Amino acid sequence: MEVIPEWMSNLDDEDVAFTKNFLLTSGSLKEIAKIYGVTYPTVRLRLDRLIQKINISEDASNDPFVSLIKRLAVNEKIDFDTAKILITEYRKHSKKSEE
């Protein structure tokens, strides 16, 4: 039975396709840029976001809610300032509940 790591299961179809192309081009960002018809900096940004997604998934110490907010920010569903505010307020509220 094959077990898919959690970080992989959190990737959307576009991320999986990008990862596959990245591997097939031996990690050449220039080749990836040609495949997608975009500039090198655009590919670099995409790779950086993918790395952030994986790091968020791998950080087991994160609360599931905090991980969700971080994923939304990385996926540009909410901006980073809003994510910081939500996480800060959530943590303040969580600490009060524990007391």
CSV table of N, CA and C in Angstrom, one decimal:
chain,number,residue,atom,x,y,z
A,1,MET,N,0.8,-1.2,0.0
A,1,MET,CA,0.0,0.0,0.0
A,1,MET,C,0.9,1.2,0.0
A,2,GLU,N,0.6,2.1,-0.9
A,2,GLU,CA,1.4,3.3,-1.1
A,2,GLU,C,0.8,4.4,-0.2
A,3,VAL,N,1.7,5.1,0.6
A,3,VAL,CA,1.3,6.2,1.4
A,3,VAL,C,1.9,7.5,0.9
A,4,ILE,N,1.0,8.4,0.6
A,4,ILE,CA,1.4,9.7,0.1
A,4,ILE,C,1.7,10.6,1.3
A,5,PRO,N,2.9,11.2,1.3
A,5,PRO,CA,3.2,12.1,2.4
A,5,PRO,C,2.2,13.3,2.5
A,6,GLU,N,2.0,13.8,3.7
A,6,GLU,CA,1.0,14.8,3.9
A,6,GLU,C,1.3,16.1,3.0
A,7,TRP,N,2.6,16.4,2.9
A,7,TRP,CA,3.0,17.6,2.2
A,7,TRP,C,2.6,17.5,0.7
A,8,MET,N,2.6,16.3,0.2
A,8,MET,CA,2.2,16.0,-1.2
A,8,MET,C,0.7,16.1,-1.4
A,9,SER,N,0.0,15.6,-0.4
A,9,SER,CA,-1.5,15.6,-0.5
A,9,SER,C,-2.0,17.0,-0.4
A,10,ASN,N,-1.2,18.0,0.2
A,10,ASN,CA,-1.7,19.4,0.3
A,10,ASN,C,-1.4,20.2,-1.0
A,11,LEU,N,-0.8,19.6,-2.0
A,11,LEU,CA,-0.5,20.3,-3.2
A,11,LEU,C,-1.7,20.2,-4.2
A,12,ASP,N,-2.0,21.3,-4.9
A,12,ASP,CA,-3.1,21.2,-5.9
A,12,ASP,C,-2.5,20.6,-7.2
A,13,ASP,N,-3.4,20.4,-8.2
A,13,ASP,CA,-3.0,19.7,-9.4
A,13,ASP,C,-1.9,20.5,-10.1
A,14,GLU,N,-2.0,21.9,-10.1
A,14,GLU,CA,-1.0,22.7,-10.8
A,14,GLU,C,0.4,22.6,-10.1
A,15,ASP,N,0.4,22.5,-8.8
A,15,ASP,CA,1.6,22.3,-8.1
A,15,ASP,C,2.3,21.0,-8.4
A,16,VAL,N,1.5,19.9,-8.5
A,16,VAL,CA,2.0,18.6,-8.8
A,16,VAL,C,2.6,18.6,-10.2
A,17,ALA,N,1.9,19.2,-11.2
A,17,ALA,CA,2.4,19.3,-12.6
A,17,ALA,C,3.7,20.1,-12.6
A,18,PHE,N,3.7,21.2,-11.9
A,18,PHE,CA,5.0,22.0,-11.8
A,18,PHE,C,6.1,21.2,-11.2
A,19,THR,N,5.8,20.4,-10.2
A,19,THR,CA,6.9,19.6,-9.5
A,19,THR,C,7.4,18.5,-10.5
A,20,LYS,N,6.4,17.9,-11.2
A,20,LYS,CA,6.8,16.9,-12.2
A,20,LYS,C,7.7,17.5,-13.3
A,21,ASN,N,7.3,18.6,-13.8
A,21,ASN,CA,8.1,19.3,-14.9
A,21,ASN,C,9.5,19.7,-14.3
A,22,PHE,N,9.5,20.2,-13.1
A,22,PHE,CA,10.8,20.6,-12.4
A,22,PHE,C,11.7,19.4,-12.4
A,23,LEU,N,11.2,18.2,-12.0
A,23,LEU,CA,12.0,17.0,-11.9
A,23,LEU,C,12.5,16.6,-13.3
A,24,LEU,N,11.5,16.6,-14.2
A,24,LEU,CA,11.9,16.1,-15.6
A,24,LEU,C,12.9,17.0,-16.3
A,25,THR,N,13.0,18.3,-15.9
A,25,THR,CA,14.0,19.2,-16.4
A,25,THR,C,15.2,19.2,-15.6
A,26,SER,N,15.4,18.3,-14.6
A,26,SER,CA,16.5,18.3,-13.7
A,26,SER,C,16.7,19.6,-12.9
A,27,GLY,N,15.5,20.2,-12.6
A,27,GLY,CA,15.6,21.4,-11.8
A,27,GLY,C,16.0,22.7,-12.5
A,28,SER,N,16.0,22.6,-13.9
A,28,SER,CA,16.3,23.8,-14.6
A,28,SER,C,15.2,24.8,-14.7
A,29,LEU,N,15.4,25.9,-14.0
A,29,LEU,CA,14.3,26.9,-14.0
A,29,LEU,C,14.2,27.6,-15.4
A,30,LYS,N,15.3,27.7,-16.1
A,30,LYS,CA,15.2,28.2,-17.5
A,30,LYS,C,14.4,27.3,-18.4
A,31,GLU,N,14.5,26.0,-18.2
A,31,GLU,CA,13.7,25.1,-19.0
A,31,GLU,C,12.2,25.2,-18.6
A,32,ILE,N,12.0,25.3,-17.3
A,32,ILE,CA,10.6,25.4,-16.8
A,32,ILE,C,10.0,26.7,-17.4
A,33,ALA,N,10.8,27.8,-17.4
A,33,ALA,CA,10.3,29.0,-18.0
A,33,ALA,C,9.9,28.9,-19.4
A,34,LYS,N,10.6,28.1,-20.2
A,34,LYS,CA,10.3,27.9,-21.6
A,34,LYS,C,9.0,27.1,-21.7
A,35,ILE,N,8.9,26.0,-20.9
A,35,ILE,CA,7.7,25.2,-20.9
A,35,ILE,C,6.4,26.0,-20.7
A,36,TYR,N,6.5,26.9,-19.7
A,36,TYR,CA,5.3,27.6,-19.3
A,36,TYR,C,5.2,29.0,-20.0
A,37,GLY,N,6.2,29.3,-20.8
A,37,GLY,CA,6.2,30.6,-21.5
A,37,GLY,C,6.2,31.8,-20.6
A,38,VAL,N,6.9,31.7,-19.6
A,38,VAL,CA,7.0,32.8,-18.6
A,38,VAL,C,8.5,33.2,-18.4
A,39,THR,N,8.8,34.2,-17.6
A,39,THR,CA,10.1,34.6,-17.3
A,39,THR,C,10.7,33.8,-16.2
A,40,TYR,N,12.0,33.8,-16.1
A,40,TYR,CA,12.7,33.1,-15.0
A,40,TYR,C,12.3,33.6,-13.7
A,41,PRO,N,12.2,34.9,-13.4
A,41,PRO,CA,11.7,35.4,-12.1
A,41,PRO,C,10.3,34.9,-11.7
A,42,THR,N,9.4,34.7,-12.7
A,42,THR,CA,8.1,34.2,-12.5
A,42,THR,C,8.2,32.7,-12.0
A,43,VAL,N,9.0,32.0,-12.6
A,43,VAL,CA,9.2,30.6,-12.3
A,43,VAL,C,9.8,30.5,-10.9
A,44,ARG,N,10.8,31.4,-10.6
A,44,ARG,CA,11.5,31.4,-9.3
A,44,ARG,C,10.4,31.7,-8.2
A,45,LEU,N,9.5,32.6,-8.4
A,45,LEU,CA,8.5,33.0,-7.5
A,45,LEU,C,7.5,31.8,-7.3
A,46,ARG,N,7.2,31.1,-8.3
A,46,ARG,CA,6.3,29.9,-8.2
A,46,ARG,C,7.0,28.8,-7.4
A,47,LEU,N,8.3,28.6,-7.6
A,47,LEU,CA,9.0,27.6,-6.9
A,47,LEU,C,9.1,28.0,-5.4
A,48,ASP,N,9.4,29.3,-5.1
A,48,ASP,CA,9.4,29.8,-3.7
A,48,ASP,C,8.1,29.6,-3.0
A,49,ARG,N,7.0,29.8,-3.7
A,49,ARG,CA,5.6,29.6,-3.1
A,49,ARG,C,5.4,28.1,-2.8
A,50,LEU,N,5.9,27.3,-3.8
A,50,LEU,CA,5.7,25.8,-3.6
A,50,LEU,C,6.6,25.4,-2.4
A,51,ILE,N,7.8,25.9,-2.2
A,51,ILE,CA,8.6,25.6,-1.1
A,51,ILE,C,7.9,26.0,0.2
A,52,GLN,N,7.3,27.2,0.2
A,52,GLN,CA,6.5,27.7,1.4
A,52,GLN,C,5.4,26.7,1.7
A,53,LYS,N,4.7,26.3,0.7
A,53,LYS,CA,3.6,25.3,1.0
A,53,LYS,C,4.1,24.0,1.6
A,54,ILE,N,5.2,23.5,1.1
A,54,ILE,CA,5.7,22.3,1.7
A,54,ILE,C,6.2,22.5,3.1
A,55,ASN,N,6.9,23.6,3.3
A,55,ASN,CA,7.4,24.0,4.7
A,55,ASN,C,6.2,24.1,5.7
A,56,ILE,N,5.1,24.7,5.3
A,56,ILE,CA,3.9,24.8,6.1
A,56,ILE,C,3.4,23.4,6.4
A,57,SER,N,3.3,22.6,5.4
A,57,SER,CA,2.8,21.2,5.7
A,57,SER,C,3.7,20.4,6.6
A,58,GLU,N,5.0,20.6,6.5
A,58,GLU,CA,5.9,19.8,7.2
A,58,GLU,C,6.0,20.3,8.7
A,59,ASP,N,5.6,21.5,9.0
A,59,ASP,CA,5.7,22.1,10.3
A,59,ASP,C,4.6,21.5,11.2
A,60,ALA,N,4.9,20.4,11.8
A,60,ALA,CA,3.8,19.6,12.6
A,60,ALA,C,3.5,20.4,13.8
A,61,SER,N,4.3,21.3,14.3
A,61,SER,CA,4.0,22.1,15.5
A,61,SER,C,2.9,23.1,15.3
A,62,ASN,N,2.6,23.4,14.1
A,62,ASN,CA,1.5,24.4,13.8
A,62,ASN,C,0.2,23.8,14.1
A,63,ASP,N,-0.6,24.7,14.7
A,63,ASP,CA,-2.0,24.4,14.9
A,63,ASP,C,-2.7,24.3,13.5
A,64,PRO,N,-3.7,23.4,13.3
A,64,PRO,CA,-4.3,23.3,12.0
A,64,PRO,C,-4.9,24.6,11.5
A,65,PHE,N,-5.5,25.4,12.4
A,65,PHE,CA,-6.0,26.7,11.9
A,65,PHE,C,-4.9,27.6,11.4
A,66,VAL,N,-3.8,27.7,12.1
A,66,VAL,CA,-2.7,28.5,11.7
A,66,VAL,C,-2.1,28.0,10.4
A,67,SER,N,-2.0,26.7,10.2
A,67,SER,CA,-1.6,26.1,9.0
A,67,SER,C,-2.5,26.5,7.8
A,68,LEU,N,-3.8,26.5,8.1
A,68,LEU,CA,-4.8,26.9,7.1
A,68,LEU,C,-4.6,28.3,6.7
A,69,ILE,N,-4.4,29.2,7.6
A,69,ILE,CA,-4.2,30.6,7.3
A,69,ILE,C,-3.0,30.9,6.5
A,70,LYS,N,-1.9,30.2,6.9
A,70,LYS,CA,-0.6,30.3,6.1
A,70,LYS,C,-0.8,29.8,4.7
A,71,ARG,N,-1.5,28.7,4.5
A,71,ARG,CA,-1.7,28.1,3.2
A,71,ARG,C,-2.5,29.1,2.3
A,72,LEU,N,-3.5,29.7,2.9
A,72,LEU,CA,-4.3,30.7,2.2
A,72,LEU,C,-3.5,31.9,1.8
A,73,ALA,N,-2.6,32.3,2.6
A,73,ALA,CA,-1.7,33.4,2.3
A,73,ALA,C,-0.7,33.0,1.2
A,74,VAL,N,-0.1,31.9,1.3
A,74,VAL,CA,0.8,31.4,0.2
A,74,VAL,C,0.1,31.2,-1.1
A,75,ASN,N,-1.2,30.8,-1.1
A,75,ASN,CA,-2.0,30.6,-2.3
A,75,ASN,C,-2.6,31.9,-2.8
A,76,GLU,N,-2.3,33.0,-2.1
A,76,GLU,CA,-2.8,34.4,-2.4
A,76,GLU,C,-4.3,34.5,-2.3
A,77,LYS,N,-4.9,33.7,-1.5
A,77,LYS,CA,-6.3,33.8,-1.2
A,77,LYS,C,-6.6,35.0,-0.2
A,78,ILE,N,-5.6,35.2,0.7
A,78,ILE,CA,-5.6,36.4,1.6
A,78,ILE,C,-4.2,36.9,1.5
A,79,ASP,N,-4.1,38.2,1.9
A,79,ASP,CA,-2.8,38.8,1.9
A,79,ASP,C,-2.0,38.5,3.2
A,80,PHE,N,-0.7,38.7,3.1
A,80,PHE,CA,0.1,38.3,4.3
A,80,PHE,C,-0.2,39.1,5.5
A,81,ASP,N,-0.5,40.4,5.4
A,81,ASP,CA,-0.8,41.2,6.5
A,81,ASP,C,-2.1,40.7,7.2
A,82,THR,N,-3.1,40.4,6.4
A,82,THR,CA,-4.3,39.8,7.0
A,82,THR,C,-4.0,38.5,7.7
A,83,ALA,N,-3.2,37.7,7.1
A,83,ALA,CA,-2.8,36.4,7.7
A,83,ALA,C,-2.2,36.6,9.1
A,84,LYS,N,-1.2,37.5,9.1
A,84,LYS,CA,-0.5,37.8,10.4
A,84,LYS,C,-1.5,38.3,11.5
A,85,ILE,N,-2.5,39.2,11.1
A,85,ILE,CA,-3.5,39.6,12.0
A,85,ILE,C,-4.3,38.5,12.5
A,86,LEU,N,-4.8,37.6,11.6
A,86,LEU,CA,-5.6,36.5,12.0
A,86,LEU,C,-4.9,35.6,13.0
A,87,ILE,N,-3.6,35.3,12.6
A,87,ILE,CA,-2.8,34.3,13.5
A,87,ILE,C,-2.6,35.0,14.8
A,88,THR,N,-2.2,36.2,14.9
A,88,THR,CA,-1.9,36.9,16.1
A,88,THR,C,-3.2,36.9,17.0
A,89,GLU,N,-4.3,37.3,16.4
A,89,GLU,CA,-5.6,37.3,17.2
A,89,GLU,C,-6.0,35.9,17.7
A,90,TYR,N,-5.8,35.0,16.8
A,90,TYR,CA,-6.2,33.6,17.2
A,90,TYR,C,-5.3,33.1,18.4
A,91,ARG,N,-4.0,33.4,18.3
A,91,ARG,CA,-3.1,33.0,19.4
A,91,ARG,C,-3.4,33.7,20.7
A,92,LYS,N,-3.8,35.0,20.6
A,92,LYS,CA,-4.2,35.7,21.8
A,92,LYS,C,-5.4,35.1,22.4
A,93,HIS,N,-6.4,34.8,21.6
A,93,HIS,CA,-7.6,34.2,22.1
A,93,HIS,C,-7.4,32.8,22.6
A,94,SER,N,-6.5,32.0,22.0
A,94,SER,CA,-6.2,30.7,22.4
A,94,SER,C,-5.5,30.7,23.8
A,95,LYS,N,-4.6,31.7,24.0
A,95,LYS,CA,-3.9,31.8,25.3
A,95,LYS,C,-4.9,32.1,26.4
A,96,LYS,N,-5.9,33.0,26.1
A,96,LYS,CA,-6.9,33.4,27.1
A,96,LYS,C,-7.8,32.2,27.5
A,97,SER,N,-8.1,31.3,26.5
A,97,SER,CA,-8.9,30.1,26.7
A,97,SER,C,-8.2,29.1,27.6
A,98,GLU,N,-6.8,29.1,27.5
A,98,GLU,CA,-6.1,28.1,28.2
A,98,GLU,C,-5.9,28.5,29.7
A,99,GLU,N,-6.0,29.8,30.0
A,99,GLU,CA,-5.9,30.3,31.3
A,99,GLU,C,-7.0,30.1,32.2
